[in-house]
mmCIF file of C-alpha atoms in Angstrom:
data_model
loop_
_atom_site.group_PDB
_atom_site.id
_atom_site.type_symbol
_atom_site.label_atom_id
_atom_site.label_comp_id
_atom_site.label_asym_id
_atom_site.label_seq_id
_atom_site.Cartn_x
_atom_site.Cartn_y
_atom_site.Cartn_z
ATOM 1 C CA MET A 1 107.064 99.924 89.765
ATOM 2 C CA ALA A 2 109.818 100.069 87.147
ATOM 3 C CA ARG A 3 112.451 99.580 89.851
ATOM 4 C CA ALA A 4 110.580 96.565 91.223
ATOM 5 C CA CYS A 5 110.329 94.976 87.773
ATOM 6 C CA ALA A 6 114.002 95.648 87.049
ATOM 7 C CA LYS A 7 115.014 93.205 89.773
ATOM 8 C CA ARG A 8 113.775 90.257 87.681
ATOM 9 C CA ARG A 9 113.782 89.758 83.927
ATOM 10 C CA PRO A 10 110.299 89.242 82.432
ATOM 11 C CA ALA A 11 109.737 86.947 79.468
ATOM 12 C CA ALA A 12 108.401 89.841 77.383
ATOM 13 C CA THR A 13 109.569 93.448 77.235
ATOM 14 C CA MET A 14 107.839 95.933 79.530
ATOM 15 C CA ILE A 15 108.062 99.602 78.536
ATOM 16 C CA PHE A 16 107.404 102.315 81.122
ATOM 17 C CA ALA A 17 106.765 105.642 79.422
ATOM 18 C CA ALA A 18 105.648 109.127 80.391
ATOM 19 C CA VAL A 19 104.339 110.959 77.341
ATOM 20 C CA ALA A 20 103.888 114.673 76.713
ATOM 21 C CA GLY A 21 101.352 116.720 74.798
ATOM 22 C CA GLU A 22 98.204 114.775 75.729
ATOM 23 C CA GLU A 23 96.042 117.845 76.133
ATOM 24 C CA GLN A 24 97.475 119.442 72.984
ATOM 25 C CA GLY A 25 96.671 116.462 70.758
ATOM 26 C CA LEU A 26 98.043 113.153 72.104
ATOM 27 C CA TYR A 27 101.405 114.030 70.538
ATOM 28 C CA GLY A 28 103.658 111.934 72.753
ATOM 29 C CA SER A 29 101.533 108.792 72.803
ATOM 30 C CA ALA A 30 100.811 109.053 69.074
ATOM 31 C CA ASN A 31 104.534 109.189 68.361
ATOM 32 C CA LEU A 32 105.221 106.185 70.592
ATOM 33 C CA ALA A 33 102.386 104.096 69.141
ATOM 34 C CA LYS A 34 103.301 104.967 65.538
ATOM 35 C CA THR A 35 106.969 104.153 66.221
ATOM 36 C CA LEU A 36 106.091 100.727 67.612
ATOM 37 C CA LYS A 37 103.789 100.053 64.663
ATOM 38 C CA ALA A 38 106.413 101.142 62.123
ATOM 39 C CA ARG A 39 108.944 98.779 63.690
ATOM 40 C CA ASN A 40 106.469 95.860 63.602
ATOM 41 C CA VAL A 41 106.624 95.441 67.365
ATOM 42 C CA THR A 42 104.062 93.032 68.808
ATOM 43 C CA VAL A 43 102.245 95.009 71.495
ATOM 44 C CA GLY A 44 100.246 92.887 73.908
ATOM 45 C CA GLY A 45 98.607 95.898 75.499
ATOM 46 C CA ASN A 46 98.865 99.476 76.673
ATOM 47 C CA TRP A 47 98.079 100.269 80.317
ATOM 48 C CA ASN A 48 97.280 103.997 80.446
ATOM 49 C CA ASN A 49 97.027 105.613 83.877
ATOM 50 C CA ASP A 50 95.452 109.054 83.724
ATOM 51 C CA ILE A 51 93.811 110.713 86.757
ATOM 52 C CA VAL A 52 94.463 108.047 89.361
ATOM 53 C CA GLY A 53 95.356 110.226 92.345
ATOM 54 C CA THR A 54 92.566 109.791 94.864
ATOM 55 C CA GLY A 55 89.303 108.112 95.758
ATOM 56 C CA LYS A 56 88.190 111.216 97.646
ATOM 57 C CA SER A 57 86.056 113.319 95.334
ATOM 58 C CA GLN A 58 83.693 115.100 97.710
ATOM 59 C CA PRO A 59 81.460 117.061 97.365
ATOM 60 C CA PHE A 60 80.832 115.327 94.040
ATOM 61 C CA ALA A 61 80.374 111.809 95.452
ATOM 62 C CA PRO A 62 81.084 109.696 98.530
ATOM 63 C CA ILE A 63 84.664 108.624 99.205
ATOM 64 C CA ASN A 64 85.559 105.545 97.157
ATOM 65 C CA ASP A 65 89.086 104.552 98.118
ATOM 66 C CA TYR A 66 88.977 100.987 96.850
ATOM 67 C CA THR A 67 87.690 101.222 93.271
ATOM 68 C CA ILE A 68 89.533 102.088 90.074
ATOM 69 C CA ARG A 69 87.699 102.426 86.773
ATOM 70 C CA LEU A 70 89.068 100.599 83.741
ATOM 71 C CA PHE A 71 87.847 101.798 80.354
ATOM 72 C CA GLY A 72 87.986 99.488 77.339
ATOM 73 C CA ALA A 73 86.791 100.420 73.865
ATOM 74 C CA SER A 74 83.677 98.631 72.637
ATOM 75 C CA ALA A 75 84.477 96.682 69.476
ATOM 76 C CA PHE A 76 86.743 98.775 67.277
ATOM 77 C CA LEU A 77 87.250 102.505 67.020
ATOM 78 C CA PRO A 78 85.653 103.693 63.756
ATOM 79 C CA ASN A 79 88.844 105.477 62.670
ATOM 80 C CA ALA A 80 90.825 102.251 63.114
ATOM 81 C CA SER A 81 88.314 99.871 61.513
ATOM 82 C CA THR A 82 87.149 99.069 58.050
ATOM 83 C CA ALA A 83 83.485 99.066 57.117
ATOM 84 C CA ALA A 84 83.725 95.290 56.647
ATOM 85 C CA GLN A 85 85.058 94.839 60.197
ATOM 86 C CA LEU A 86 82.255 96.914 61.661
ATOM 87 C CA ARG A 87 79.622 94.968 59.694
ATOM 88 C CA THR A 88 81.057 91.686 60.970
ATOM 89 C CA VAL A 89 81.027 92.895 64.560
ATOM 90 C CA ALA A 90 77.418 94.028 64.193
ATOM 91 C CA GLN A 91 76.295 90.766 62.576
ATOM 92 C CA ILE A 92 77.770 88.456 65.199
ATOM 93 C CA GLY A 93 77.352 90.585 68.321
ATOM 94 C CA GLY A 94 80.978 91.335 69.130
ATOM 95 C CA TRP A 95 80.616 94.870 70.464
ATOM 96 C CA ASN A 96 81.885 93.847 73.901
ATOM 97 C CA ASP A 97 84.682 91.508 72.811
ATOM 98 C CA SER A 98 87.358 93.771 71.397
ATOM 99 C CA PRO A 99 91.034 93.114 72.173
ATOM 100 C CA ALA A 100 90.899 96.100 74.540
ATOM 101 C CA GLN A 101 87.948 94.686 76.444
ATOM 102 C CA ASN A 102 89.523 91.258 76.699
ATOM 103 C CA LEU A 103 92.646 92.943 78.044
ATOM 104 C CA GLY A 104 90.406 94.673 80.575
ATOM 105 C CA ARG A 105 88.861 91.355 81.581
ATOM 106 C CA TYR A 106 92.336 89.932 82.003
ATOM 107 C CA ILE A 107 93.421 92.801 84.258
ATOM 108 C CA ALA A 108 90.258 92.557 86.354
ATOM 109 C CA GLU A 109 90.671 88.788 86.719
ATOM 110 C CA ILE A 110 94.295 89.138 87.844
ATOM 111 C CA ALA A 111 93.353 91.874 90.322
ATOM 112 C CA ALA A 112 90.512 89.781 91.746
ATOM 113 C CA GLY A 113 92.812 86.782 92.115
ATOM 114 C CA ALA A 114 95.342 88.936 93.969
ATOM 115 C CA ALA A 115 92.743 90.858 95.969
ATOM 116 C CA LYS A 116 94.592 90.477 99.281
ATOM 117 C CA TYR A 117 97.690 91.980 97.686
ATOM 118 C CA VAL A 118 96.247 94.756 95.544
ATOM 119 C CA GLY A 119 93.318 95.769 97.780
ATOM 120 C CA MET A 120 91.478 97.378 94.879
ATOM 121 C CA GLN A 121 88.336 96.557 92.908
ATOM 122 C CA VAL A 122 88.567 97.035 89.145
ATOM 123 C CA ALA A 123 85.328 98.393 87.676
ATOM 124 C CA LEU A 124 85.146 97.403 84.005
ATOM 125 C CA ILE A 125 83.493 100.021 81.815
ATOM 126 C CA TYR A 126 82.851 99.180 78.172
ATOM 127 C CA ARG A 127 83.650 102.567 76.689
ATOM 128 C CA ALA A 128 86.803 103.870 75.073
ATOM 129 C CA ASP A 129 86.907 106.597 77.707
ATOM 130 C CA ARG A 130 84.664 108.826 79.773
ATOM 131 C CA PHE A 131 81.707 110.531 78.104
ATOM 132 C CA LEU A 132 82.959 112.566 75.113
ATOM 133 C CA ARG A 133 86.521 112.507 76.479
ATOM 134 C CA GLY A 134 89.772 110.840 75.527
ATOM 135 C CA GLY A 135 93.321 109.999 76.492
ATOM 136 C CA ASP A 136 96.669 108.618 75.400
ATOM 137 C CA HIS A 137 95.458 105.020 75.162
ATOM 138 C CA GLN A 138 93.471 106.034 72.102
ATOM 139 C CA SER A 139 96.708 106.539 70.178
ATOM 140 C CA PHE A 140 97.412 102.834 70.646
ATOM 141 C CA LEU A 141 93.857 101.850 69.725
ATOM 142 C CA THR A 142 94.190 103.849 66.515
ATOM 143 C CA GLU A 143 97.293 101.832 65.595
ATOM 144 C CA GLY A 144 95.433 98.579 66.228
ATOM 145 C CA PHE A 145 96.924 97.753 69.652
ATOM 146 C CA PRO A 146 94.850 96.698 72.687
ATOM 147 C CA ALA A 147 94.761 99.594 75.138
ATOM 148 C CA VAL A 148 92.864 100.499 78.301
ATOM 149 C CA ARG A 149 92.619 103.493 80.623
ATOM 150 C CA PHE A 150 92.679 103.585 84.429
ATOM 151 C CA THR A 151 90.864 106.531 86.029
ATOM 152 C CA GLU A 152 89.782 107.104 89.624
ATOM 153 C CA ALA A 153 86.214 106.180 90.548
ATOM 154 C CA VAL A 154 84.789 109.716 90.538
ATOM 155 C CA GLU A 155 86.790 112.711 89.366
ATOM 156 C CA ASP A 156 87.126 115.983 91.267
ATOM 157 C CA PHE A 157 87.202 118.611 88.556
ATOM 158 C CA THR A 158 88.605 121.308 90.839
ATOM 159 C CA HIS A 159 91.943 119.500 90.599
ATOM 160 C CA GLU A 160 92.287 118.742 86.898
ATOM 161 C CA HIS A 161 92.579 121.014 83.867
ATOM 162 C CA GLN A 162 92.695 124.016 86.210
ATOM 163 C CA ASP A 163 95.018 126.960 86.712
ATOM 164 C CA VAL A 164 96.368 126.865 90.257
ATOM 165 C CA ARG A 165 94.371 129.493 92.192
ATOM 166 C CA VAL A 166 92.046 130.117 95.114
ATOM 167 C CA GLN A 167 88.596 131.245 94.040
ATOM 168 C CA ASP A 168 85.682 131.841 96.393
ATOM 169 C CA GLY A 169 87.630 130.101 99.109
ATOM 170 C CA VAL A 170 88.240 126.946 96.997
ATOM 171 C CA GLN A 171 91.742 125.729 96.091
ATOM 172 C CA TYR A 172 91.965 124.786 92.412
ATOM 173 C CA GLY A 173 94.761 122.959 90.638
ATOM 174 C CA ASP A 174 96.497 119.595 90.418
ATOM 175 C CA LEU A 175 98.585 119.815 93.588
ATOM 176 C CA VAL A 176 100.410 117.052 95.434
ATOM 177 C CA GLU A 177 98.489 117.813 98.624
ATOM 178 C CA PHE A 178 95.402 116.348 96.983
ATOM 179 C CA VAL A 179 97.092 113.073 96.025
ATOM 180 C CA ASP A 180 96.210 110.093 98.227
ATOM 181 C CA MET A 181 99.428 108.068 98.212
ATOM 182 C CA ASP A 182 97.708 104.977 99.632
ATOM 183 C CA TYR A 183 95.200 105.059 96.778
ATOM 184 C CA VAL A 184 97.963 105.493 94.204
ATOM 185 C CA THR A 185 99.804 102.555 95.778
ATOM 186 C CA ARG A 186 96.779 100.309 95.299
ATOM 187 C CA VAL A 187 96.430 101.445 91.675
ATOM 188 C CA THR A 188 100.125 100.691 91.179
ATOM 189 C CA LYS A 189 99.655 97.193 92.582
ATOM 190 C CA VAL A 190 96.833 96.502 90.099
ATOM 191 C CA ASN A 191 99.108 97.652 87.276
ATOM 192 C CA LEU A 192 102.093 95.685 88.524
ATOM 193 C CA ALA A 193 100.225 92.420 89.112
ATOM 194 C CA SER A 194 98.505 92.466 85.727
ATOM 195 C CA MET A 195 101.454 93.751 83.680
ATOM 196 C CA TRP A 196 103.880 91.284 85.215
ATOM 197 C CA SER A 197 101.410 88.430 84.675
ATOM 198 C CA ALA A 198 100.908 89.390 81.038
ATOM 199 C CA ALA A 199 104.650 89.772 80.435
ATOM 200 C CA ASN A 200 105.293 86.287 81.794
ATOM 201 C CA ALA A 201 102.330 84.497 80.243
ATOM 202 C CA PRO A 202 102.483 82.564 76.965
ATOM 203 C CA ALA A 203 101.543 84.294 73.752
ATOM 204 C CA ALA A 204 97.842 84.463 73.005
ATOM 205 C CA PRO A 205 96.558 82.155 70.247
ATOM 206 C CA GLN A 206 96.498 83.569 66.727
ATOM 207 C CA ASN A 207 93.947 83.375 63.899
ATOM 208 C CA VAL A 208 91.107 82.300 66.207
ATOM 209 C CA THR A 209 87.983 81.545 64.166
ATOM 210 C CA ILE A 210 84.508 80.147 64.683
ATOM 211 C CA SER A 211 82.625 78.204 62.028
ATOM 212 C CA ARG A 212 79.959 80.072 60.072
ATOM 213 C CA ARG A 213 77.641 77.065 60.198
ATOM 214 C CA VAL A 214 74.510 78.465 61.761
ATOM 215 C CA GLY A 215 72.308 75.398 61.935
ATOM 216 C CA PHE A 216 69.809 75.944 59.122
ATOM 217 C CA PRO A 217 67.864 72.793 58.164
ATOM 218 C CA ALA A 218 69.293 70.908 55.190
ATOM 219 C CA ALA A 219 67.896 72.421 52.000
ATOM 220 C CA ALA A 220 68.516 69.332 49.880
ATOM 221 C CA ARG A 221 69.304 65.635 50.188
ATOM 222 C CA ASP A 222 72.976 66.193 49.345
ATOM 223 C CA THR A 223 73.504 68.875 52.033
ATOM 224 C CA PRO A 224 75.988 67.551 54.620
ATOM 225 C CA LEU A 225 74.126 66.628 57.776
ATOM 226 C CA GLU A 226 76.889 68.050 59.937
ATOM 227 C CA ILE A 227 75.645 71.531 59.011
ATOM 228 C CA VAL A 228 72.378 70.848 60.843
ATOM 229 C CA ASN A 229 73.423 71.471 64.437
ATOM 230 C CA ASN A 230 73.872 74.123 67.092
ATOM 231 C CA LEU A 231 77.437 73.188 67.967
ATOM 232 C CA SER A 232 80.257 75.730 67.981
ATOM 233 C CA LEU A 233 83.498 74.824 66.191
ATOM 234 C CA LEU A 234 86.533 76.987 66.970
ATOM 235 C CA ARG A 235 89.994 76.766 65.394
ATOM 236 C CA TRP A 236 93.248 78.625 65.950
ATOM 237 C CA THR A 237 96.900 78.539 64.983
ATOM 238 C CA ALA A 238 98.992 76.630 67.476
ATOM 239 C CA SER A 239 101.785 78.797 68.836
ATOM 240 C CA ASN A 240 105.483 77.999 68.572
ATOM 241 C CA ASP A 241 105.978 79.799 71.898
ATOM 242 C CA SER A 242 107.850 77.360 74.147
ATOM 243 C CA MET A 243 105.916 78.743 77.126
ATOM 244 C CA VAL A 244 102.584 77.405 75.821
ATOM 245 C CA ALA A 245 101.429 74.272 77.630
ATOM 246 C CA GLY A 246 97.889 74.244 76.247
ATOM 247 C CA TYR A 247 94.729 76.182 75.528
ATOM 248 C CA GLU A 248 91.439 76.941 77.230
ATOM 249 C CA LEU A 249 88.061 77.691 75.756
ATOM 250 C CA VAL A 250 86.267 80.357 77.788
ATOM 251 C CA TRP A 251 82.685 81.529 77.567
ATOM 252 C CA ARG A 252 79.994 83.657 79.151
ATOM 253 C CA THR A 253 76.456 84.781 78.398
ATOM 254 C CA SER A 254 76.198 87.944 76.341
ATOM 255 C CA GLY A 255 75.098 89.934 79.385
ATOM 256 C CA ALA A 256 78.023 88.918 81.614
ATOM 257 C CA LEU A 257 81.002 91.234 82.019
ATOM 258 C CA GLN A 258 83.563 88.536 82.819
ATOM 259 C CA TRP A 259 84.296 85.028 81.542
ATOM 260 C CA THR A 260 82.363 82.603 83.745
ATOM 261 C CA HIS A 261 83.352 79.166 82.404
ATOM 262 C CA SER A 262 86.420 77.505 80.929
ATOM 263 C CA LEU A 263 87.340 74.188 79.307
ATOM 264 C CA ASP A 264 90.886 72.847 79.062
ATOM 265 C CA VAL A 265 91.457 71.541 75.521
ATOM 266 C CA GLY A 266 95.142 70.683 75.936
ATOM 267 C CA ASN A 267 97.431 71.166 72.946
ATOM 268 C CA ALA A 268 94.633 70.943 70.398
ATOM 269 C CA ALA A 269 94.204 73.648 67.773
ATOM 270 C CA ASN A 270 90.432 73.259 67.541
ATOM 271 C CA VAL A 271 87.456 72.358 69.682
ATOM 272 C CA THR A 272 83.773 71.612 69.070
ATOM 273 C CA VAL A 273 81.411 72.256 71.963
ATOM 274 C CA ASP A 274 77.691 72.049 72.587
ATOM 275 C CA LEU A 275 77.347 75.777 73.148
ATOM 276 C CA ASN A 276 75.016 77.710 70.883
ATOM 277 C CA LYS A 277 76.940 80.660 69.423
ATOM 278 C CA ASP A 278 73.699 82.672 69.510
ATOM 279 C CA ASN A 279 73.563 82.482 73.292
ATOM 280 C CA TYR A 280 77.197 82.662 74.368
ATOM 281 C CA GLN A 281 80.295 84.733 73.771
ATOM 282 C CA LEU A 282 83.332 82.496 73.325
ATOM 283 C CA GLY A 283 87.082 82.968 73.384
ATOM 284 C CA VAL A 284 90.361 81.042 73.446
ATOM 285 C CA ARG A 285 93.411 81.681 75.614
ATOM 286 C CA ALA A 286 96.779 80.011 76.101
ATOM 287 C CA TYR A 287 98.191 78.812 79.401
ATOM 288 C CA GLY A 288 101.718 78.002 80.506
ATOM 289 C CA LYS A 289 103.255 75.197 82.524
ATOM 290 C CA ASP A 290 103.046 77.355 85.630
ATOM 291 C CA GLY A 291 99.370 78.130 85.013
ATOM 292 C CA ALA A 292 99.917 81.671 83.719
ATOM 293 C CA LYS A 293 97.304 82.595 81.129
ATOM 294 C CA SER A 294 97.142 84.976 78.208
ATOM 295 C CA PRO A 295 94.207 87.294 77.581
ATOM 296 C CA ALA A 296 91.413 85.555 75.699
ATOM 297 C CA VAL A 297 90.971 86.073 71.965
ATOM 298 C CA TRP A 298 87.532 86.519 70.450
ATOM 299 C CA PRO A 299 86.937 84.370 67.324
ATOM 300 C CA VAL A 300 86.001 85.791 63.947
ATOM 301 C CA PRO A 301 83.785 83.858 61.499
ATOM 302 C CA SER A 302 85.458 81.372 59.165
ATOM 303 C CA LEU A 303 84.219 80.190 55.789
ATOM 304 C CA THR A 304 83.826 76.579 56.968
#
């Protein structure tokens, strides 16, 4: 994948890294994430591939050669969030709209759009990782960067975290003979399509907010009537990125995994829509002249 990307220069830097010490304490990834943070590098996302070798996990489950799981942390990790941030997320229902989850939506959307090329379904899972488990992407989450984890559909535990041995007639260990190269190729295509798209898309909008007006009836004659409505007003900082051609508002119901609707708002830095913020999750993304889009950004409440 790195060799393929090296043939053309992307608009943004792509870093391919293999990190050590994951099982001993995320040492390699923690060092990389802390280094990037210390140097004030803008990190659009971390694609972590860990246990992506096969869709064949029998006898644990049926063969699933065409699905890859994508884990994205719900809201914010407690050790990377302030109490005020967590209260805000709880008050406005943002548990499934973290930067990591919106990166996951972006990856899944790109993979679906390139389905004939990648040949793989991306299964979005709104957890930081598997049940009570972790990985190197969490080092990036801790530093405040969007990060997701790819893992095969159903794991075969005889071939991970095992000493190489034969026991009771069963071969244990992470051996190349158990790697399905066709499966790994499809996983690689999902990574390549989404990473290349992100690296060549315009920068995502910054400082995206949504008005705190919640539609209470006017309490007095001098209360502005514009407060009495169920409209949603979003604002953001227009980017100076020359690649930005405009912005889109996206939305979905709270129970939907993926964005289902969009509205082109051109070069505006705000939009008011007749969508009740109680019933919908909203976001804003940038698009380029060639149609390339950034991941969506979830709005935080503003004072006005």
